[in-house]
Tab-separated table of C-alpha atoms in Angstrom:
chain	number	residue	atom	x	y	z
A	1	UNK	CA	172.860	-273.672	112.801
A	2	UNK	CA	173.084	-271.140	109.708
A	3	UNK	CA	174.255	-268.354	108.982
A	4	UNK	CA	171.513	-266.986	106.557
A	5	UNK	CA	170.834	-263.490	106.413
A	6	UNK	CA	166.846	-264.598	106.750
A	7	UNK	CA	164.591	-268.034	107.527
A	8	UNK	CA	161.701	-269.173	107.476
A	9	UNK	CA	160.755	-272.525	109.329
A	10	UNK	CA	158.641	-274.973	107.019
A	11	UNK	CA	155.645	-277.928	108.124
A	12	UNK	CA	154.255	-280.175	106.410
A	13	UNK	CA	150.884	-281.253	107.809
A	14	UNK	CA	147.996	-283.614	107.432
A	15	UNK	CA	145.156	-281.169	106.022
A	16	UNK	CA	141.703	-280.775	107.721
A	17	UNK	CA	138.268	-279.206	106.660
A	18	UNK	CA	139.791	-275.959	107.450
A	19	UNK	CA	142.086	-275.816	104.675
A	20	UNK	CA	139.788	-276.375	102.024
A	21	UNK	CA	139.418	-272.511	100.885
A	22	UNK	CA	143.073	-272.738	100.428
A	23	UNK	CA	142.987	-275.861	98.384
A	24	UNK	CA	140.949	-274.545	96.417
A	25	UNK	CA	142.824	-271.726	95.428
A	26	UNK	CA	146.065	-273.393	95.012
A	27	UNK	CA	144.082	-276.183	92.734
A	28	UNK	CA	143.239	-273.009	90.317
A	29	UNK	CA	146.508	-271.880	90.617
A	30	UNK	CA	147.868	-275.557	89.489
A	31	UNK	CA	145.594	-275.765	86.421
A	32	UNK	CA	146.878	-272.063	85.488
A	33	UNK	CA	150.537	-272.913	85.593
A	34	UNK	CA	149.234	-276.549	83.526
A	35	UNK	CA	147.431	-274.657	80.998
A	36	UNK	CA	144.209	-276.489	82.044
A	37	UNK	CA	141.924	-274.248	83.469
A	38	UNK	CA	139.025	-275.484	80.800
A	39	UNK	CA	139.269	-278.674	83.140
A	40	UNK	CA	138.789	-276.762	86.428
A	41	UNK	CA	135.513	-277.359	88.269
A	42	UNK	CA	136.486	-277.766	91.834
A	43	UNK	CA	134.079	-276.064	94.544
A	44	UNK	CA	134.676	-276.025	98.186
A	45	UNK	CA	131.559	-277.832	98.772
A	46	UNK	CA	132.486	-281.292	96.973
A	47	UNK	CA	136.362	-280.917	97.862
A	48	UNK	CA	134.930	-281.005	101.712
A	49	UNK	CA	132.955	-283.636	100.848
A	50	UNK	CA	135.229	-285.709	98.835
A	51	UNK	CA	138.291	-285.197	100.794
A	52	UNK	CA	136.928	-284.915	104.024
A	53	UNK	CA	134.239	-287.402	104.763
A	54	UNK	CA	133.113	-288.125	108.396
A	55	UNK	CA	134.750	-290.044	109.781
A	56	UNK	CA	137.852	-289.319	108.391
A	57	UNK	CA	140.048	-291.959	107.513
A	58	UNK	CA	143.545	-293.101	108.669
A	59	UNK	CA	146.096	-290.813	106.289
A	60	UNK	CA	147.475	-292.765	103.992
A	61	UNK	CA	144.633	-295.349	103.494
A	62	UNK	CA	142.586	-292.487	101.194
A	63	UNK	CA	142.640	-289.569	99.650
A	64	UNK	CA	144.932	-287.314	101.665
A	65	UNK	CA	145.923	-283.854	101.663
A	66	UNK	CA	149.845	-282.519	103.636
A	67	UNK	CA	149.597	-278.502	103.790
A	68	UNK	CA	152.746	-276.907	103.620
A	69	UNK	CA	152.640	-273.807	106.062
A	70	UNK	CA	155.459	-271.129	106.060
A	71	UNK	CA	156.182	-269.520	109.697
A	72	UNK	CA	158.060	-266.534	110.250
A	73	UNK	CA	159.226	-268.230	113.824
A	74	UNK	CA	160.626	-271.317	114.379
A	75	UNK	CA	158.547	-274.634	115.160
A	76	UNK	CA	158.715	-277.158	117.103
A	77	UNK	CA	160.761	-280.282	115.794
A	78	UNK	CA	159.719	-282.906	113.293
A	79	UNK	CA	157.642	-285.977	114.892
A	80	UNK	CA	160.074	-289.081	114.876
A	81	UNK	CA	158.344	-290.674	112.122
A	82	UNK	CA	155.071	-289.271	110.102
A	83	UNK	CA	153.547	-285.669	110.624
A	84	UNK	CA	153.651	-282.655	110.849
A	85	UNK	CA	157.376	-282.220	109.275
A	86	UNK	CA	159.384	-279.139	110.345
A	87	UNK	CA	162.282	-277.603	108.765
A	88	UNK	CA	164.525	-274.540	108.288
A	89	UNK	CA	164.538	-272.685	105.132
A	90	UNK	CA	167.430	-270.484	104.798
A	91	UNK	CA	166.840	-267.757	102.393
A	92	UNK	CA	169.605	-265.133	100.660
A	93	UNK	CA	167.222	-262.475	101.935
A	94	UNK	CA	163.592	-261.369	103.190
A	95	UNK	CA	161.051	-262.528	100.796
A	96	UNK	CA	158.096	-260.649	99.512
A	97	UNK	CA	155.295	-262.798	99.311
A	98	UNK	CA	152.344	-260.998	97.492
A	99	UNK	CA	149.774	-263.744	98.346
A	100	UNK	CA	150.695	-264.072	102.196
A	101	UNK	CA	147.350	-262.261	102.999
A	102	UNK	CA	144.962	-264.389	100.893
A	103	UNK	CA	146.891	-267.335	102.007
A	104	UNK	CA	146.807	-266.900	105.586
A	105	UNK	CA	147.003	-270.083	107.660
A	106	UNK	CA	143.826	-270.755	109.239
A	107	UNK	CA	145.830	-272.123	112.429
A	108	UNK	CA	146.992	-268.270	112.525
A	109	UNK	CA	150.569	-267.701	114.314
A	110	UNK	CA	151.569	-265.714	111.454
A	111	UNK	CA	151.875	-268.851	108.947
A	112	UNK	CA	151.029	-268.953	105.422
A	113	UNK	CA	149.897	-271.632	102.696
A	114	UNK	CA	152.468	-272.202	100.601
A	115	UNK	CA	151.588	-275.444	99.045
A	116	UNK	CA	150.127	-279.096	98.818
A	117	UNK	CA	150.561	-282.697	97.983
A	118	UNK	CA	147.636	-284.772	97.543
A	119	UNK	CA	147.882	-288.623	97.290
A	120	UNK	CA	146.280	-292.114	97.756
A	121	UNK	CA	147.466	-295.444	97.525
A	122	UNK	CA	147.785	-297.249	94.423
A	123	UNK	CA	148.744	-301.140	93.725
A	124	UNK	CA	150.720	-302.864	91.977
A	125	UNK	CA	150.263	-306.364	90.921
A	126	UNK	CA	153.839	-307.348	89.761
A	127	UNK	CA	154.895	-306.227	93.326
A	128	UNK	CA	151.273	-307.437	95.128
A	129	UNK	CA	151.881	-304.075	97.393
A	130	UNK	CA	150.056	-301.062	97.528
A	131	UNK	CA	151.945	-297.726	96.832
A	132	UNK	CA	151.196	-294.000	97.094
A	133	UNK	CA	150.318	-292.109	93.954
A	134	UNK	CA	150.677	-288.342	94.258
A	135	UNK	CA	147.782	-286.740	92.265
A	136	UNK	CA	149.641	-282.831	92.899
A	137	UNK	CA	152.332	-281.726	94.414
A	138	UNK	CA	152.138	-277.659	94.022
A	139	UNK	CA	154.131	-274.860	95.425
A	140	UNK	CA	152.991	-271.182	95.108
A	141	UNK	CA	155.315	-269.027	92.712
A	142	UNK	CA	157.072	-266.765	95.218
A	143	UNK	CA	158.073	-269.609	97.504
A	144	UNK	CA	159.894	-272.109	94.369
A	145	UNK	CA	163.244	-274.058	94.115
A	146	UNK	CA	164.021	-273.205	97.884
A	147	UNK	CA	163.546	-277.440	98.052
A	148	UNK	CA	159.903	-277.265	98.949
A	149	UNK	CA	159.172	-279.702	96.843
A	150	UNK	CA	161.547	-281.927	97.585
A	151	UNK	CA	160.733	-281.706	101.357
A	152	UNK	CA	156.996	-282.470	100.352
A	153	UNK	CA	158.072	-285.381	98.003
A	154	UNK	CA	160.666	-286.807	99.995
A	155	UNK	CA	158.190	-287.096	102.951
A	156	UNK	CA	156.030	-289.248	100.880
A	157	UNK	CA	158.369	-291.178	99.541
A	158	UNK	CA	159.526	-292.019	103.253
A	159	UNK	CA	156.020	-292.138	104.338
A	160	UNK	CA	155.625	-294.787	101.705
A	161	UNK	CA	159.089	-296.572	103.021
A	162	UNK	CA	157.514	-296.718	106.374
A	163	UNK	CA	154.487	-298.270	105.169
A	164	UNK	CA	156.176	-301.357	103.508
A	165	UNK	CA	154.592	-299.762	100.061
A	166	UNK	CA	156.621	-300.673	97.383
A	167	UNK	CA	156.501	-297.725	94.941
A	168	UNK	CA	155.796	-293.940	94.577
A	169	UNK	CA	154.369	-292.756	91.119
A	170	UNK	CA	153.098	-289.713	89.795
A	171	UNK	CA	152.751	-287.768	86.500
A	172	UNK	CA	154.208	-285.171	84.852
A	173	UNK	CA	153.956	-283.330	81.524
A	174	UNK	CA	156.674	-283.922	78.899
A	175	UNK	CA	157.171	-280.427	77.769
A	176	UNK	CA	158.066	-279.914	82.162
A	177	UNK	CA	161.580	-280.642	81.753
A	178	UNK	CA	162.175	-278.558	84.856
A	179	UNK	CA	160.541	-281.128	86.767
A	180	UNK	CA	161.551	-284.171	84.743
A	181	UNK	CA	165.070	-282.912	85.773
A	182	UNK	CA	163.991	-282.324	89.341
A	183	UNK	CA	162.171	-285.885	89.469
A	184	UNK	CA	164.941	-287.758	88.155
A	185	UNK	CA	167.412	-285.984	90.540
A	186	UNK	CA	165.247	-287.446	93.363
A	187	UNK	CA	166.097	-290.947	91.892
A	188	UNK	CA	162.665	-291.653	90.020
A	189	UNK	CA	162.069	-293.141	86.728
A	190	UNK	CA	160.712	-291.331	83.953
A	191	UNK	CA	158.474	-294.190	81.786
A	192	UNK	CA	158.566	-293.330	78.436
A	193	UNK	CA	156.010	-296.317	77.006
A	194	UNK	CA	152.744	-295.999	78.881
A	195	UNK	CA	150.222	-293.462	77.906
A	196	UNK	CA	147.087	-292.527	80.006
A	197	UNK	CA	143.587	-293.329	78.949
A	198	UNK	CA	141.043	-291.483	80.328
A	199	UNK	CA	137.227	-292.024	80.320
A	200	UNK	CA	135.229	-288.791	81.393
A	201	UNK	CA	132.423	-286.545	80.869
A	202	UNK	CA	129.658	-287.607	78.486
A	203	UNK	CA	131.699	-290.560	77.538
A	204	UNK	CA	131.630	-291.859	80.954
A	205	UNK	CA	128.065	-291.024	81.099
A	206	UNK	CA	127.435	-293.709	78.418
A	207	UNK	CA	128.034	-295.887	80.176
A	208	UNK	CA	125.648	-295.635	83.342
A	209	UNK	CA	122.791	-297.644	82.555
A	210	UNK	CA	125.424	-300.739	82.818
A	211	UNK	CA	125.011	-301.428	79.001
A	212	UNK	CA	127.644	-301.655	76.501
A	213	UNK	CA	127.895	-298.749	74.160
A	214	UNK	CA	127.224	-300.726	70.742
A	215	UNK	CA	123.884	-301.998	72.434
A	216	UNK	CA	125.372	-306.058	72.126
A	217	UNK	CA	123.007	-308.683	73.370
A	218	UNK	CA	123.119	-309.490	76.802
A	219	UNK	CA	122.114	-312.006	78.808
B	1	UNK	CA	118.177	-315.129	71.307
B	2	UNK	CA	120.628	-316.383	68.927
B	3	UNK	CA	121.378	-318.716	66.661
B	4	UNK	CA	124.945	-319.137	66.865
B	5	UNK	CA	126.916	-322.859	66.927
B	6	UNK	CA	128.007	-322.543	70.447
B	7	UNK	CA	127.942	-320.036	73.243
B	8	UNK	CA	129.508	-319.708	77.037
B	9	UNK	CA	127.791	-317.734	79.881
B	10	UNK	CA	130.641	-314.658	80.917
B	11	UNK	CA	129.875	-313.476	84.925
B	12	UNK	CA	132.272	-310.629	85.972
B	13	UNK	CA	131.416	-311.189	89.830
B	14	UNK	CA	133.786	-309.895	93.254
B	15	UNK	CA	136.914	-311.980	93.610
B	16	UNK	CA	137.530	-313.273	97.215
B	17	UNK	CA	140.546	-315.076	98.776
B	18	UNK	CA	139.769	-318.499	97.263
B	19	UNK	CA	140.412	-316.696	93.800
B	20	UNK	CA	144.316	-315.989	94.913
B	21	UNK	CA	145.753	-318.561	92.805
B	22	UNK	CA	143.870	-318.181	89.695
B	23	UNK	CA	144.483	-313.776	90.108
B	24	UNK	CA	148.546	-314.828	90.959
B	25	UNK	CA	148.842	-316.765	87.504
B	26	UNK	CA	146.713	-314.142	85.380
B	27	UNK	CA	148.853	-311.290	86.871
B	28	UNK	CA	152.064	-313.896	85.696
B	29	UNK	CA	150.467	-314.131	81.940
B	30	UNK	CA	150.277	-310.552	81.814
B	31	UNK	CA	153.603	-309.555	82.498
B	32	UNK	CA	154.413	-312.473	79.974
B	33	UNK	CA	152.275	-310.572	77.531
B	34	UNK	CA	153.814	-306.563	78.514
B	35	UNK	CA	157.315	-308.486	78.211
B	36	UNK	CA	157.735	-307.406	82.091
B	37	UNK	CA	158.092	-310.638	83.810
B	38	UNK	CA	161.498	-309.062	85.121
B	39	UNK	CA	159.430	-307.002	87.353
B	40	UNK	CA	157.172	-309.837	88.899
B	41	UNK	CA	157.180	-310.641	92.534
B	42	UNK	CA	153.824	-311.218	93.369
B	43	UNK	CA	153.243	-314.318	95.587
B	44	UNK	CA	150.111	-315.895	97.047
B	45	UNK	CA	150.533	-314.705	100.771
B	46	UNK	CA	151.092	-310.893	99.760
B	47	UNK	CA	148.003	-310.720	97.419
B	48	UNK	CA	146.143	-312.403	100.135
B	49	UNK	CA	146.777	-310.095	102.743
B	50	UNK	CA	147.137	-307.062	100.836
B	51	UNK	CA	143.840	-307.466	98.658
B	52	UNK	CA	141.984	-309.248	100.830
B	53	UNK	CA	142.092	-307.503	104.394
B	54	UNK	CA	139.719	-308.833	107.171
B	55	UNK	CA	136.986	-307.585	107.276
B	56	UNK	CA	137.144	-306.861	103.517
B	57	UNK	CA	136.480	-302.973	102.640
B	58	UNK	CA	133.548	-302.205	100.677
B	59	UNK	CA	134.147	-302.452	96.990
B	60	UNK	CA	135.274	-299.950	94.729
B	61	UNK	CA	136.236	-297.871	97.904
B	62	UNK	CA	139.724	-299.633	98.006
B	63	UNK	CA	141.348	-302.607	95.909
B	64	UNK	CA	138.659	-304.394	93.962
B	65	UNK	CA	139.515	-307.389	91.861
B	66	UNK	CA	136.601	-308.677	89.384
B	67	UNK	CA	136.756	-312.127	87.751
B	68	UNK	CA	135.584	-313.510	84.805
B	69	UNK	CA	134.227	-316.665	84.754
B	70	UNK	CA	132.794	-318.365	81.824
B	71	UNK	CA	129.903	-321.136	82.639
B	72	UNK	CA	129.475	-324.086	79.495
B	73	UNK	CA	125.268	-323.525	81.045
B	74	UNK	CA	123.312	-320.320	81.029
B	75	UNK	CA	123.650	-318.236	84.104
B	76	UNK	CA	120.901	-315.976	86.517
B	77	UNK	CA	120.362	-312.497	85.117
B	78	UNK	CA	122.715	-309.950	85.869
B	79	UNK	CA	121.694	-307.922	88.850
B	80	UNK	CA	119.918	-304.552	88.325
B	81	UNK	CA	123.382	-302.294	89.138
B	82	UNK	CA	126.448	-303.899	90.060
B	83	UNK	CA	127.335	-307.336	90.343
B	84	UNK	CA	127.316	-310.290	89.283
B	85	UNK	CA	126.981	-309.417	85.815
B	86	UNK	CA	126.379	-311.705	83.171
B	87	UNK	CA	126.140	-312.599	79.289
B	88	UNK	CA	125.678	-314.659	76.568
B	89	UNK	CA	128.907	-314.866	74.591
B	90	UNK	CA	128.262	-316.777	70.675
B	91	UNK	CA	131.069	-318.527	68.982
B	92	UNK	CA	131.677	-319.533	65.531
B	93	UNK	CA	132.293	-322.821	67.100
B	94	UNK	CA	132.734	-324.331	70.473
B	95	UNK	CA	136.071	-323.001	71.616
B	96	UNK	CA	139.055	-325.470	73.036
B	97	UNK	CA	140.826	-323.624	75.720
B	98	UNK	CA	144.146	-325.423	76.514
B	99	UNK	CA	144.030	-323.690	80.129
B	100	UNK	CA	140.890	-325.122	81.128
B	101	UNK	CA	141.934	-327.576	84.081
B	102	UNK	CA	144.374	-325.195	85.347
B	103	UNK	CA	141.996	-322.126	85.646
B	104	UNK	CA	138.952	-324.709	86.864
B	105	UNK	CA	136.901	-321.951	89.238
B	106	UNK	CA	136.769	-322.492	92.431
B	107	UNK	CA	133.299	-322.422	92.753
B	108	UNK	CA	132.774	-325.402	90.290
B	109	UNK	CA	129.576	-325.465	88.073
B	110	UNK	CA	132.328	-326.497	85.078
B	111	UNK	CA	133.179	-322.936	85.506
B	112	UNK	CA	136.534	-321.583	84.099
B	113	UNK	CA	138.020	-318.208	85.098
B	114	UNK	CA	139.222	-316.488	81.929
B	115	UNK	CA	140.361	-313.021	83.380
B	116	UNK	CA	140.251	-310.341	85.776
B	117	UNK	CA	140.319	-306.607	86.432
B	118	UNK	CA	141.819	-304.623	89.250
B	119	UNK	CA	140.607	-300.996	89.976
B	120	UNK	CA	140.942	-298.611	93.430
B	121	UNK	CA	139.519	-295.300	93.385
B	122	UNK	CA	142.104	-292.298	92.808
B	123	UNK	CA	140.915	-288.503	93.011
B	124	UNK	CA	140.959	-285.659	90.278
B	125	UNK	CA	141.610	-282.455	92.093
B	126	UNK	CA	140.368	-280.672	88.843
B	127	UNK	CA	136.986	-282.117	88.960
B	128	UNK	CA	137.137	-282.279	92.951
B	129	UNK	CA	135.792	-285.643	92.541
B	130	UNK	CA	136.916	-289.386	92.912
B	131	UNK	CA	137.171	-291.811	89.942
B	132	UNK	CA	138.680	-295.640	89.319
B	133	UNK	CA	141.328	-296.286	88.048
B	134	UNK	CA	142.258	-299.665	86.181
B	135	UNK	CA	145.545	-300.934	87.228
B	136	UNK	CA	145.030	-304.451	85.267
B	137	UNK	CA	142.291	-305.913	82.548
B	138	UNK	CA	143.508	-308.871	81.429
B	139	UNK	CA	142.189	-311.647	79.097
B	140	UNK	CA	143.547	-315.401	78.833
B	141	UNK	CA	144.751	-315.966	75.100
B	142	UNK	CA	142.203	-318.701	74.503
B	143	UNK	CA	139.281	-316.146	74.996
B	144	UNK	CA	140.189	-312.656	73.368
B	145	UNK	CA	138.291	-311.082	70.556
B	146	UNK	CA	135.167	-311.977	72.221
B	147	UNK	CA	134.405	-308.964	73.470
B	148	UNK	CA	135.162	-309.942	77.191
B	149	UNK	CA	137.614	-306.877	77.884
B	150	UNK	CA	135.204	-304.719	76.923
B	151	UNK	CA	132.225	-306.382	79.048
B	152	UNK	CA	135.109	-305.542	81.799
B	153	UNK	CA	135.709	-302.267	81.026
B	154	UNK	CA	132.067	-301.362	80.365
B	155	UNK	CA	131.278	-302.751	84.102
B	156	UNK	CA	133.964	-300.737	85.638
B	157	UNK	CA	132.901	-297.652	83.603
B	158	UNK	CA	129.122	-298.196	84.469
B	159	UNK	CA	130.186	-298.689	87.830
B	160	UNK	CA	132.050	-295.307	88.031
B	161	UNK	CA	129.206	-293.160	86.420
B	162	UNK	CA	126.815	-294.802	88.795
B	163	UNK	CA	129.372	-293.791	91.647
B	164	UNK	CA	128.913	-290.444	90.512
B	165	UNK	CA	132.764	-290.560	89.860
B	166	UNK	CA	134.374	-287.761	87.511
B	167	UNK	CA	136.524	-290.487	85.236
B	168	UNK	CA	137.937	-293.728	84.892
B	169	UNK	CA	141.748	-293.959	83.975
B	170	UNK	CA	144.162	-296.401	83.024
B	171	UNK	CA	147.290	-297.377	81.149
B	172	UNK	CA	148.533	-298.710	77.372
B	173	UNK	CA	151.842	-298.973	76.790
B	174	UNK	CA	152.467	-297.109	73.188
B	175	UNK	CA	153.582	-300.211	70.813
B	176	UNK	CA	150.143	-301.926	72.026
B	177	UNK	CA	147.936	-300.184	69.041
B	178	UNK	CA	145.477	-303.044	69.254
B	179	UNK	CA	144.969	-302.092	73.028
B	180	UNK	CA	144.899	-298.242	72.111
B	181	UNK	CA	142.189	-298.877	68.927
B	182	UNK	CA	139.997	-300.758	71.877
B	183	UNK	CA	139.939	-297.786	73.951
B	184	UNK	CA	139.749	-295.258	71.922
B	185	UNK	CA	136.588	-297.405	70.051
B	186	UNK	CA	134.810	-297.258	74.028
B	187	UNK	CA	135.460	-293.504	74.108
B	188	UNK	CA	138.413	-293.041	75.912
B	189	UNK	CA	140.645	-290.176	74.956
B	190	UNK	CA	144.797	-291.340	75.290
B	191	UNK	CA	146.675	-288.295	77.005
B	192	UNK	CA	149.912	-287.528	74.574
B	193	UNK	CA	151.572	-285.280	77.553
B	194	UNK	CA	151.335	-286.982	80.284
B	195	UNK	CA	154.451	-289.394	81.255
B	196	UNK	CA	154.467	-291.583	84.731
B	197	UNK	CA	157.516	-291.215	87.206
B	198	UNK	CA	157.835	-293.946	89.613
B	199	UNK	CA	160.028	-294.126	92.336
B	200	UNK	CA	160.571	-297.676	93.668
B	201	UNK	CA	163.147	-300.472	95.427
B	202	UNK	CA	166.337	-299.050	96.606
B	203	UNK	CA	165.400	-295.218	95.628
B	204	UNK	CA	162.326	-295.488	97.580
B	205	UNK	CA	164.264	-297.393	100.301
B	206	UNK	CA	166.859	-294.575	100.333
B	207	UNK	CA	163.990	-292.027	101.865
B	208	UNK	CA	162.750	-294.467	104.682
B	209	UNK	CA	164.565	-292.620	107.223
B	210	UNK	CA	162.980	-289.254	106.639
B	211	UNK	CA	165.780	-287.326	106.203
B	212	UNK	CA	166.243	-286.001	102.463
B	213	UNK	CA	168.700	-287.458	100.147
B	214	UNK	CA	171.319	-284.579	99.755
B	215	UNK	CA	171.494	-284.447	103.338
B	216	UNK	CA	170.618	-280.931	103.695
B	217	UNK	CA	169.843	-279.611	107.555
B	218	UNK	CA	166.707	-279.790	109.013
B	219	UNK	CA	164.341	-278.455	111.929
């Protein structure tokens, strides 16, 4: 179908124990490109644990992980509806991927890990429907703006679709105009009122023994 | 324990289906308040089903709605961890609340329901560990200042440390400094950087197919 001096074929697939070395590692690399390492405490052992509990859930219902795998041949073709996702990546010429050994597929055939998504539903009361939240969406360095991302996103978004969900949402930081530009190209809104609280650490702690902070009569 | 006027007994207990009505009109005063009514659509029969599946998932593990009732007797004690919880709440004076017949509970007892919250569980990657998150808290006008949202908040909280979750999150929407003061007095930190991209209605609709939007080739 093309005429590109060099391919690789693309899938997008629902995760598994397996992967979890991988996650890891593309998790650090996210908080290094975010400038957040200080808030990076991810092990393998509570990522398995966490994201893959026994018995797993239906996808889509929890936490779930897609793994997007790079193969050097091509794949078969895309299920009908849902995963694994398959696609040709044309490419101007060979790439050089200086992470293909430590990212290794653990399905072998040659693939490599070249990035995640991770979401979960959400809800909306306005709408009374659940929706999808994507927690990351992450592509390694070497394989960018060759519309991995967009393959990854738009797969949510028509997993979503299928599901009769009635939004996708997501965050991103406002210095990121790359991706602000990328998001809103992909038709989403960019909310420029709400703000995120967050309640964590020691001030979440605080709050275990089920009494309010300022010690107010109860009962 | 005190010697206040008047007082009303607050229980933040599990919503079930019978509290549809009551949830559909709170979620209508709150987009009222947020100035979003534009963007309501929620109807009995979709909070029903979507809330409420049969047989209903365990709380906090998927869509949990909490409602606030407030009894004109005393109440049981709370329960050791979890809920119901309960609390004396002292007024100046005994309190007229215009709503009253309209937000009767349905369990009777001269109860009145006089808010709600809605959290689901979403997942920090960072930490590698679930958390809630607080899509609504909500307050009928009659009651606030009382220091009923943050009886809400504080269960959800002590419910997420006892979880052994890594955070709980939420939203303000920036103009609402009264709501932003609040959290910021129960230890929450409010994220400048961090702006929410939602893609919804016909954009979502536009990826239900599965095929991207720009057309590009795949497989």
């Amino acid at each position: 179908m093309s005429s590109s001096a060099a391919a690789v074929y693309a899938e997008l697939r629902l995760a598994d124990e397996r992967d979890v070395p991988h996650i890891r590692r593309l998790i650090h690399q996210m908080a290094e490109f975010e400038h957040l390492t200080e808030l990076f405490s991810a092990t393998e052992s509570l990522l398995s644990s966490t994201l893959f509990p026994t018995p797993p859930p239906p996808p889509f219902l929890s936490f779930t992980v897609l793994i997007l795998e790079l193969s050097p041949t091509p794949l078969p073709p895309s299920a009908d509806a849902g995963f694994p996702i398959s696609r040709r990546i044309d490419l101007a010429a060979p790439l050089d991927d200086p992470e293909a050994d430590a990212f290794a597929s653990p399905r072998g055939g040659g693939k490599v890990v070249a990035g995640f998504v991770l979401c979960f539903p959400n809800y909306s009361t306005f709408l009374a429907k659940p929706g999808l939240y994507v927690e990351d969406i992450f592509v390694r360095a070497a394989w960018r703006r060759k519309g991995l991302g967009k393959m990854m996103l738009s797969a949510v978004a028509a997993q979503a679709a299928r599901m009769g969900m009635g939004r996708v949402e997501w965050c991103v930081l406002d210095w990121n105009q790359n991706a602000i530009n990328f998001y809103e190209g992909m038709g989403a809104e960019v909310m420029p009122q709400w703000r995120i609280c967050r309640l964590a650490g020691a001030a979440l702690e605080a709050y275990k023994g089920g009494d309010e902070k300022d010690g107010e009569e109860s009962k």
